[in-house]
PDB file of C-alpha atoms and ligand atoms in Angstrom:
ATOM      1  CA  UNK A   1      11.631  28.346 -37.884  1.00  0.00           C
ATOM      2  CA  UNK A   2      14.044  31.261 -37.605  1.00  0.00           C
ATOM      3  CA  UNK A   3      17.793  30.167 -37.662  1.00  0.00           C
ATOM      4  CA  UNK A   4      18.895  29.592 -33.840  1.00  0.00           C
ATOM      5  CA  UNK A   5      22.848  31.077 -32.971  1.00  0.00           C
ATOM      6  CA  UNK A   6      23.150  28.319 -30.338  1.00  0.00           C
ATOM      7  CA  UNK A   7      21.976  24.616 -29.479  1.00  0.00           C
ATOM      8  CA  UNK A   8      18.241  25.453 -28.292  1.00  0.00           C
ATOM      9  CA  UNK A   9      17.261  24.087 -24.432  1.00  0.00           C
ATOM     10  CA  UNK A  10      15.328  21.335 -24.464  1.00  0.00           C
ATOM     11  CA  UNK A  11      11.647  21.085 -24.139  1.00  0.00           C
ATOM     12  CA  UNK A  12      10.751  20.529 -20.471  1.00  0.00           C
ATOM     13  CA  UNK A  13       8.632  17.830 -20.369  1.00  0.00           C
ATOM     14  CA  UNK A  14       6.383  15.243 -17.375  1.00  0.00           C
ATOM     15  CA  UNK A  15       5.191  12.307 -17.589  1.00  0.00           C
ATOM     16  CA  UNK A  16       1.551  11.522 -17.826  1.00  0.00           C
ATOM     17  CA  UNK A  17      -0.225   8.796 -16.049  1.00  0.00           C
ATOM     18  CA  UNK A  18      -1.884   5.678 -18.694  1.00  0.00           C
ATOM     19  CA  UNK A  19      -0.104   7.602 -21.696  1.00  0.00           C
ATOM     20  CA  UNK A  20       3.738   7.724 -23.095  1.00  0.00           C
ATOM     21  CA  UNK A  21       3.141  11.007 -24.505  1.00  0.00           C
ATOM     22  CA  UNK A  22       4.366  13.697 -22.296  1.00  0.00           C
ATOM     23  CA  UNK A  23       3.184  17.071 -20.647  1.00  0.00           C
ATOM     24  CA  UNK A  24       4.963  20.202 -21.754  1.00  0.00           C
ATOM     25  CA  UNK A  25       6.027  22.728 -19.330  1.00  0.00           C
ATOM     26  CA  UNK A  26       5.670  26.314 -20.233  1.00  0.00           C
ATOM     27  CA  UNK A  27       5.362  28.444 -16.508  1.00  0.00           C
ATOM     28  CA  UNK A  28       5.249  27.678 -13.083  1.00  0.00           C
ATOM     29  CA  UNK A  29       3.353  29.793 -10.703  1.00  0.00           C
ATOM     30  CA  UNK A  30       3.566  28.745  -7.213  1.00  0.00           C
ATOM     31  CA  UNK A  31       1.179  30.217  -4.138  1.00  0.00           C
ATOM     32  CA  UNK A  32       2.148  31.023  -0.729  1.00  0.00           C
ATOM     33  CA  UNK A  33       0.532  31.291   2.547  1.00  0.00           C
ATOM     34  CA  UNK A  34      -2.407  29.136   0.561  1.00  0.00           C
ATOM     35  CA  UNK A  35      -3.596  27.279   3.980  1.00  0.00           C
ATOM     36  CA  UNK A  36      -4.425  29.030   7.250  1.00  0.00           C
ATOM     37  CA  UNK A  37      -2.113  26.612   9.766  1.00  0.00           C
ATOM     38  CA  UNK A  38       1.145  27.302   7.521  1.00  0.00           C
ATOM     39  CA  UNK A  39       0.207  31.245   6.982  1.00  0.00           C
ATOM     40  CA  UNK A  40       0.217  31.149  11.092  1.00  0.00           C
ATOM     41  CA  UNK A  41       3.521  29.130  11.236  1.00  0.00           C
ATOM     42  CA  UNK A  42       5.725  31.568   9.079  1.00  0.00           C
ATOM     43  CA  UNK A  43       4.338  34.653  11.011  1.00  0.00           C
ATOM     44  CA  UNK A  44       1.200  35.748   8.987  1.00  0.00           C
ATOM     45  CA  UNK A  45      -2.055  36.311   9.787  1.00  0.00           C
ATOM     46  CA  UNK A  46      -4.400  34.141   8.055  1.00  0.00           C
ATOM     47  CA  UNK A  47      -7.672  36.252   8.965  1.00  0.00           C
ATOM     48  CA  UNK A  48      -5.527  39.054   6.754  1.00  0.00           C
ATOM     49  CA  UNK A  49      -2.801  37.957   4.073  1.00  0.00           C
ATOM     50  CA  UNK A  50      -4.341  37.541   0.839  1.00  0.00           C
ATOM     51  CA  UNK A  51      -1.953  34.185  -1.167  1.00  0.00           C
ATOM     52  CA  UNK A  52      -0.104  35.797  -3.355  1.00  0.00           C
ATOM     53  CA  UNK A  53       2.437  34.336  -6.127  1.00  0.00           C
ATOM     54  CA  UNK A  54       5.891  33.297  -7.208  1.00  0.00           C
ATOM     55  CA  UNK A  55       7.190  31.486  -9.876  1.00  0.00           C
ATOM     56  CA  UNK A  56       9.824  28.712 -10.594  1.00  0.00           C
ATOM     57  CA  UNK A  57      11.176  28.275 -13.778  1.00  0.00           C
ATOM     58  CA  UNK A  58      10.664  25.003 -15.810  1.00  0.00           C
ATOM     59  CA  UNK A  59      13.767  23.227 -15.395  1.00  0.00           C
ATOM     60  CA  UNK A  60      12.937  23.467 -11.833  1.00  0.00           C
ATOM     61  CA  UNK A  61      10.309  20.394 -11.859  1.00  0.00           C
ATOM     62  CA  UNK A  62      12.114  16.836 -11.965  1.00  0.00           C
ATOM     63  CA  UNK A  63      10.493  14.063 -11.704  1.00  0.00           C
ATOM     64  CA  UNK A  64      13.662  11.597 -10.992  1.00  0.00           C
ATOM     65  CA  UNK A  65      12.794  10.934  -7.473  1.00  0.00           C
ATOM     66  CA  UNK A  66      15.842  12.147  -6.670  1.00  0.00           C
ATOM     67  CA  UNK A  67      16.603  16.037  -5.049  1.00  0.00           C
ATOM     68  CA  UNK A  68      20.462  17.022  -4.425  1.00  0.00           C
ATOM     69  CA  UNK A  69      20.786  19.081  -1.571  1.00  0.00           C
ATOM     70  CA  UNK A  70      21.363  22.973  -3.161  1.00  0.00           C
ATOM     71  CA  UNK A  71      24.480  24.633  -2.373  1.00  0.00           C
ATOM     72  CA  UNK A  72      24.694  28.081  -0.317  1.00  0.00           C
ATOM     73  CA  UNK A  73      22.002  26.912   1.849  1.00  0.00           C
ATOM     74  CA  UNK A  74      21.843  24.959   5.392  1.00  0.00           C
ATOM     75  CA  UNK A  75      17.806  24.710   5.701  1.00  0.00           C
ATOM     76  CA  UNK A  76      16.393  23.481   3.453  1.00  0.00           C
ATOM     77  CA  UNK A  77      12.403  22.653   3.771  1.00  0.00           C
ATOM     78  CA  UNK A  78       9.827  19.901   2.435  1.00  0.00           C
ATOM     79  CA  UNK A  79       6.526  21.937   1.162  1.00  0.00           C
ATOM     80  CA  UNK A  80       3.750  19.431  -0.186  1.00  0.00           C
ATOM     81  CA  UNK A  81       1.895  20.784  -2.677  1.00  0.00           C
ATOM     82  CA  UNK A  82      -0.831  19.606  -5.033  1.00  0.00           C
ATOM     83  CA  UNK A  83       0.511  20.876  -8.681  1.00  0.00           C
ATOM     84  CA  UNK A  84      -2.414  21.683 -11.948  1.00  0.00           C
ATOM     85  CA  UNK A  85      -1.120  21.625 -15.158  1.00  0.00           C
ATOM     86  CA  UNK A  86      -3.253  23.808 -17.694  1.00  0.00           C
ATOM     87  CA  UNK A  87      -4.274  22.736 -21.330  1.00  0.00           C
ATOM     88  CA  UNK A  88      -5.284  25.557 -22.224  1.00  0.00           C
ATOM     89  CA  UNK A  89      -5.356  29.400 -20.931  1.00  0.00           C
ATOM     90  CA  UNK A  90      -6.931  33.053 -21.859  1.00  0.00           C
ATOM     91  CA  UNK A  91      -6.985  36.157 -19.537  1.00  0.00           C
ATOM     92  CA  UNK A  92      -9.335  36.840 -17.441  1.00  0.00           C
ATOM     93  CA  UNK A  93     -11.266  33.399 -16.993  1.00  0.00           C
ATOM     94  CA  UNK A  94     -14.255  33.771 -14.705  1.00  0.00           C
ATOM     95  CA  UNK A  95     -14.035  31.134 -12.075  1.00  0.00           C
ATOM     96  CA  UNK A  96     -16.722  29.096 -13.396  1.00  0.00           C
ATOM     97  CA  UNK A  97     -14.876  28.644 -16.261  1.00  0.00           C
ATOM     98  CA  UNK A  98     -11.538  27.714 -14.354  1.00  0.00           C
ATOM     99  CA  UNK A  99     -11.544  24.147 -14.713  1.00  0.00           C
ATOM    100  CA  UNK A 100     -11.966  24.184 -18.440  1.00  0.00           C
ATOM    101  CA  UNK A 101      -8.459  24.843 -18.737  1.00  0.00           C
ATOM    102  CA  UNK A 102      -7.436  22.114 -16.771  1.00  0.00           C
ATOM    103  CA  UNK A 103      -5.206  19.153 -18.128  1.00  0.00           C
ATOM    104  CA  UNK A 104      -4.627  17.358 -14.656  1.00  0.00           C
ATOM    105  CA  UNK A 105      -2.986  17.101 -11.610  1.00  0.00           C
ATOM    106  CA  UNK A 106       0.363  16.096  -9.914  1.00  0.00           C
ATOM    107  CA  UNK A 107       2.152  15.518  -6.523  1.00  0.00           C
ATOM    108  CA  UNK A 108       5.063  18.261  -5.910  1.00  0.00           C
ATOM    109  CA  UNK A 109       7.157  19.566  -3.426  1.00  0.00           C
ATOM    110  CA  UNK A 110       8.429  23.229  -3.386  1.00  0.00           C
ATOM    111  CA  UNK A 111      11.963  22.869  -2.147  1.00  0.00           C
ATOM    112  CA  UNK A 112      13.016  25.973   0.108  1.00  0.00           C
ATOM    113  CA  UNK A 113      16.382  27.272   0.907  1.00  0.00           C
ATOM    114  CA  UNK A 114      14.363  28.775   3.853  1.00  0.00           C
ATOM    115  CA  UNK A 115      17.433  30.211   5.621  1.00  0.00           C
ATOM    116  CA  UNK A 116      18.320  32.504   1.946  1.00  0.00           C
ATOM    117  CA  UNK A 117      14.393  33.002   1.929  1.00  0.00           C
ATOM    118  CA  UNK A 118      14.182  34.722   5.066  1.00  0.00           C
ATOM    119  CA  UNK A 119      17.219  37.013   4.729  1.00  0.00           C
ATOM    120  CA  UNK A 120      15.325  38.060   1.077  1.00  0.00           C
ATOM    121  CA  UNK A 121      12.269  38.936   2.862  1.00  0.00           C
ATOM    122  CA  UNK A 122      13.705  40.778   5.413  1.00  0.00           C
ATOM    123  CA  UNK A 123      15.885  42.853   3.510  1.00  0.00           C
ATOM    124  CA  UNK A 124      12.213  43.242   0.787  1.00  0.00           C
ATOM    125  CA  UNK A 125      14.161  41.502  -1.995  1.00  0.00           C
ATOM    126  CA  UNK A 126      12.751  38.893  -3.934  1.00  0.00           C
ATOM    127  CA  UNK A 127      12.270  35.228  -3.893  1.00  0.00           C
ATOM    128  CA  UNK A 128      13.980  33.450  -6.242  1.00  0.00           C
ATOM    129  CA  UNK A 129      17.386  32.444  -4.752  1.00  0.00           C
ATOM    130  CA  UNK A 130      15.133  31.025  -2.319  1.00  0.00           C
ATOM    131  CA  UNK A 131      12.429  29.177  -4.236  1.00  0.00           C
ATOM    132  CA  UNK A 132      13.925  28.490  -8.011  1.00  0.00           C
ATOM    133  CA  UNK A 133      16.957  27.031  -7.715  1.00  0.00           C
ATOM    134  CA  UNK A 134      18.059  23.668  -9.337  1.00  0.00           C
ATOM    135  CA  UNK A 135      15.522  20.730  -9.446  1.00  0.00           C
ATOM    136  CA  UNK A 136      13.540  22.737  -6.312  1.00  0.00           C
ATOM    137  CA  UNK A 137      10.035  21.194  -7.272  1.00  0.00           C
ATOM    138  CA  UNK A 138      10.487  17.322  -7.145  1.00  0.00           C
ATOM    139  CA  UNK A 139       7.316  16.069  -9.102  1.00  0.00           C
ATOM    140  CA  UNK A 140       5.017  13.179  -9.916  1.00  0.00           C
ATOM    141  CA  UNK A 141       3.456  11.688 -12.448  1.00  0.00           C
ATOM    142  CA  UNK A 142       0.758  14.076 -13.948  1.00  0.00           C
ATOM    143  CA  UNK A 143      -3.231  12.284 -13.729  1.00  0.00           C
ATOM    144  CA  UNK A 144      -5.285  13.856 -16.494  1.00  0.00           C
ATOM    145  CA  UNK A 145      -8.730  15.166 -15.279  1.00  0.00           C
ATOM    146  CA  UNK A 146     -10.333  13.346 -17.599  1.00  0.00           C
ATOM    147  CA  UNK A 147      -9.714  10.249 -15.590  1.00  0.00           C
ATOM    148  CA  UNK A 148      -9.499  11.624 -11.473  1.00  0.00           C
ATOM    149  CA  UNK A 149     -11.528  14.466 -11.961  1.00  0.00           C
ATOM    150  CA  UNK A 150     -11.077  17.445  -9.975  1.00  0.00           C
ATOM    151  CA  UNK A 151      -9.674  16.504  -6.293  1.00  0.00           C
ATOM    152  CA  UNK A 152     -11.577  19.067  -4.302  1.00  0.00           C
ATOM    153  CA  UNK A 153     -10.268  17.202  -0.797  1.00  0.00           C
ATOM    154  CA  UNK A 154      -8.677  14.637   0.614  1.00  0.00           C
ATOM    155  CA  UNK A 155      -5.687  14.082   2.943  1.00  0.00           C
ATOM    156  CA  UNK A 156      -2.321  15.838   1.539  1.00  0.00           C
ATOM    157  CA  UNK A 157       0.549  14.553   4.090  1.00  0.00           C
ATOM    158  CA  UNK A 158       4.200  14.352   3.661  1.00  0.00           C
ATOM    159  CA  UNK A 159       6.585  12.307   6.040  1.00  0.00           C
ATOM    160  CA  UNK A 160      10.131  11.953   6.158  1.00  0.00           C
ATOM    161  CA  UNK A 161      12.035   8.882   7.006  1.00  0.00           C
ATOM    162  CA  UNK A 162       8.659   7.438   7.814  1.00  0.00           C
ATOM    163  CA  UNK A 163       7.823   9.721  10.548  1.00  0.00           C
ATOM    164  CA  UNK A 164       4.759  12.332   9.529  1.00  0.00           C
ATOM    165  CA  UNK A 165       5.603  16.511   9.356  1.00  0.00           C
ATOM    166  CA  UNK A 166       3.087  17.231   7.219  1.00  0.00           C
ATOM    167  CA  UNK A 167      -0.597  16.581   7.360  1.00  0.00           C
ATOM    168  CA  UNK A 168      -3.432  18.193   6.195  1.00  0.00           C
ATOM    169  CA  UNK A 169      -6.472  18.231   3.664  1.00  0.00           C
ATOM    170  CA  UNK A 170      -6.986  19.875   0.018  1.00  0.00           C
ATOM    171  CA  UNK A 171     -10.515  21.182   1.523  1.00  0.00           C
ATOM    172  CA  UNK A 172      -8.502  23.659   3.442  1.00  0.00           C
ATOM    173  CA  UNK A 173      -6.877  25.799   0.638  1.00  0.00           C
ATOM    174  CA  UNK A 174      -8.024  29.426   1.248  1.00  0.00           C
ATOM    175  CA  UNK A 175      -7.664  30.147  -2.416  1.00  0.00           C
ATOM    176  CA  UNK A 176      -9.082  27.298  -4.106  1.00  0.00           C
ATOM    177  CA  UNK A 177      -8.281  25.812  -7.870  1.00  0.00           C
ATOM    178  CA  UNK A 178     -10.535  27.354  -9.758  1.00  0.00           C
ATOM    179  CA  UNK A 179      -9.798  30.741  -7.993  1.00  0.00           C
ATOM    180  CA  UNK A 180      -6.367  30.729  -8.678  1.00  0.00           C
ATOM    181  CA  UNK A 181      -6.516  30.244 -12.128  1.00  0.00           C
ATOM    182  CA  UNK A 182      -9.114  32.846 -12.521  1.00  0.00           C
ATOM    183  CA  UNK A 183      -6.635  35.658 -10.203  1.00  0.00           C
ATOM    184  CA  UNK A 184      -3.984  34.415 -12.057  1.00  0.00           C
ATOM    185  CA  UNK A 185      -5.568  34.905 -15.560  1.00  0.00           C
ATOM    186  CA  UNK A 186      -6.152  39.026 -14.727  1.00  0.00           C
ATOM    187  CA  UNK A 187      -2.439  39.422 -14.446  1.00  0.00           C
ATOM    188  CA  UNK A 188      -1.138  36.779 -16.986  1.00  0.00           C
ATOM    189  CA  UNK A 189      -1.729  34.970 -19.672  1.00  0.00           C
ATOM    190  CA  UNK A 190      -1.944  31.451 -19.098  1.00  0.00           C
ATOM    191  CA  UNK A 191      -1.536  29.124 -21.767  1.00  0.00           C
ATOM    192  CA  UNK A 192      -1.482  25.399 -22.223  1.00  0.00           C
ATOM    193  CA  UNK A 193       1.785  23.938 -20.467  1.00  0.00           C
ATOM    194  CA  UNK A 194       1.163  26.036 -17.384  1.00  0.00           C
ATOM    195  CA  UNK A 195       1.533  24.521 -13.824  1.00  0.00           C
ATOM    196  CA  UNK A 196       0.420  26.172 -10.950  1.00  0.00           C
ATOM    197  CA  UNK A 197       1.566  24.907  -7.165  1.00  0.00           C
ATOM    198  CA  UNK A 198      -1.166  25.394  -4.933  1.00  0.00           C
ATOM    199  CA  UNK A 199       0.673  25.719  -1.478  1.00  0.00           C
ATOM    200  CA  UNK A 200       1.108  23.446   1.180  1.00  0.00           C
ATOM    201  CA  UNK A 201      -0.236  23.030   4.971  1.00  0.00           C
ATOM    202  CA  UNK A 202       1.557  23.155   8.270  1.00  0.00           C
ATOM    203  CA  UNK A 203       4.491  21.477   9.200  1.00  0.00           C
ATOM    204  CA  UNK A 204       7.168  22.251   6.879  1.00  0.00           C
ATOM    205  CA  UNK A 205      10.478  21.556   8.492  1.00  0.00           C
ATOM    206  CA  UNK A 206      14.036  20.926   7.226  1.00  0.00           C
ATOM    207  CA  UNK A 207      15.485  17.745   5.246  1.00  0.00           C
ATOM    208  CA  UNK A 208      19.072  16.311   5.483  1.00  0.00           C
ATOM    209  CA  UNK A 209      21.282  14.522   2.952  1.00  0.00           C
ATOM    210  CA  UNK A 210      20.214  11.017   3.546  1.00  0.00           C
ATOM    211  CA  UNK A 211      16.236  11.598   4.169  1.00  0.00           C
ATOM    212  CA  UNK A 212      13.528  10.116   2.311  1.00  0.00           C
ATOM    213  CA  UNK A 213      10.405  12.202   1.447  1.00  0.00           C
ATOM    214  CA  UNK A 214       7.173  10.720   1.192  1.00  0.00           C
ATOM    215  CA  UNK A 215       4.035  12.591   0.077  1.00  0.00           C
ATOM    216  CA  UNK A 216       0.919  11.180  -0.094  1.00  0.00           C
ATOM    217  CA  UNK A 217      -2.444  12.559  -1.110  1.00  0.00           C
ATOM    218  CA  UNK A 218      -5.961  10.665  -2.027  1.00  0.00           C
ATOM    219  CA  UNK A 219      -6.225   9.489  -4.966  1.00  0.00           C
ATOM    220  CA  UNK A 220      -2.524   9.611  -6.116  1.00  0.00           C
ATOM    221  CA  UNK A 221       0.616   7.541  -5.830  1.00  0.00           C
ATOM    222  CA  UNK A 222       3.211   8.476  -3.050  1.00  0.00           C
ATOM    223  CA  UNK A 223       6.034  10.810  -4.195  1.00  0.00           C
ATOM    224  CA  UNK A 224       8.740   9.485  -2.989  1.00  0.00           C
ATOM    225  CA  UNK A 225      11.583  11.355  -3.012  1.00  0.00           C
ATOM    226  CA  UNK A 226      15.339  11.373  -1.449  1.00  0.00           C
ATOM    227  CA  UNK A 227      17.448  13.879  -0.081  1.00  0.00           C
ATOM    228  CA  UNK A 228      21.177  13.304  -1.861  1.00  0.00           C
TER     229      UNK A 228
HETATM  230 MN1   MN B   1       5.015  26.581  -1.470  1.00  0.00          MN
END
């Protein structure tokens, strides 16, 4: 261990479903434009935009249940998103390999400063003040694979305050799992410690101070999450 000048950061770490050991974070990639209805609602064409990626950082995921509202920002939007978390990684993985790298599977929401977003797009700058800021991916518990398997569908729906914005199924990513991984692998390196947020459907709309997100998808518990 080489002598460190300053206090290191801590290890970002998630907790794991049936376990009290821990999932280390290493990346987080995030895709957009990942299901037809939401490509249409943000002005793409979903017969011709090809998902592409972005990343977070680490520190970004928090699973506290809890998401302050970020500052510089006055719309702020709920995405629902299925998150993988890799064991293991390599460069290009052929797709039928994909899911070998897979260590499970959580509930997360990629928190938008959409307003910030919007202005970065249309001046052709990029992302991040939009997309990783402080605590912008509230996150569950992850579920290893070796006990859900690999959700290929089911209903992914997020309401606020009780009242449903988004709803939609896992069956209807246009990239799916393994296929990510595998694009993903030809321009990176994944490694164990990896997550990768797969996009989210329709509906996403703004939160308020106050609100209380739900997200809900087969097979997991709710996320709940709220809006301080
Ligand atoms: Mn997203």
């Amino acid at each position: 261990m080489p002598r460190l000048a300053i206090e290191p950061p801590p290890v970002v770490s998630l907790p794991i479903v049936g376990t009290d050991a821990r999932f280390p974070v290493r990346r987080v990639y995030c895709v957009g434009r990942n299901y037809a209805a939401h490509t249409v609602e943000m002005g793409g064409d979903p017969n011709r935009d090809a998902p592409f990626f972005f990343q977070k950082n680490p520190d970004n995921l928090d699973p506290s249940g809890v998401f302050p509202y970020p500052s510089g920002s006055s719309d702020v939007h709920h995405e629902a998103e299925l998150a993988v978390m890799l064991e293991s990684g390599g460069v290009t993985i052929p797709v039928d390999r994909a899911l070998d790298h897979v260590y499970g599977y959580a509930l997360a929401l990629d928190m938008t400063r959409r307003d910030l977003q919007g202005e970065q797009k249309s001046l052709r700058r990029p992302w991040e003040i939009g997309k990783a800021f402080e605590r912008s991916a509230p996150v569950g518990p992850v579920y290893p694979a070796a006990k859900i398997g690999h959700p290929v569908s089911g209903r992914i729906a997020l309401s606020v305050n009780g009242k449903i914005r988004q709803d939609g199924d896992l069956g209807q990513m246009i990239w799916k799992v393994p296929e990510m991984i595998s694009y993903l692998s030809e321009y990176f390196e994944l490694a164990g410690g990896d997550v990768i947020l797969s996009g989210t459907p329709s509906g996403v709309a703004a939160v308020e101070r106050g609100d209380v997100m739900e997200l809900k998808v087969t097979g997991f518990a709710a996320l709940e999450v709220r809006v301080v």
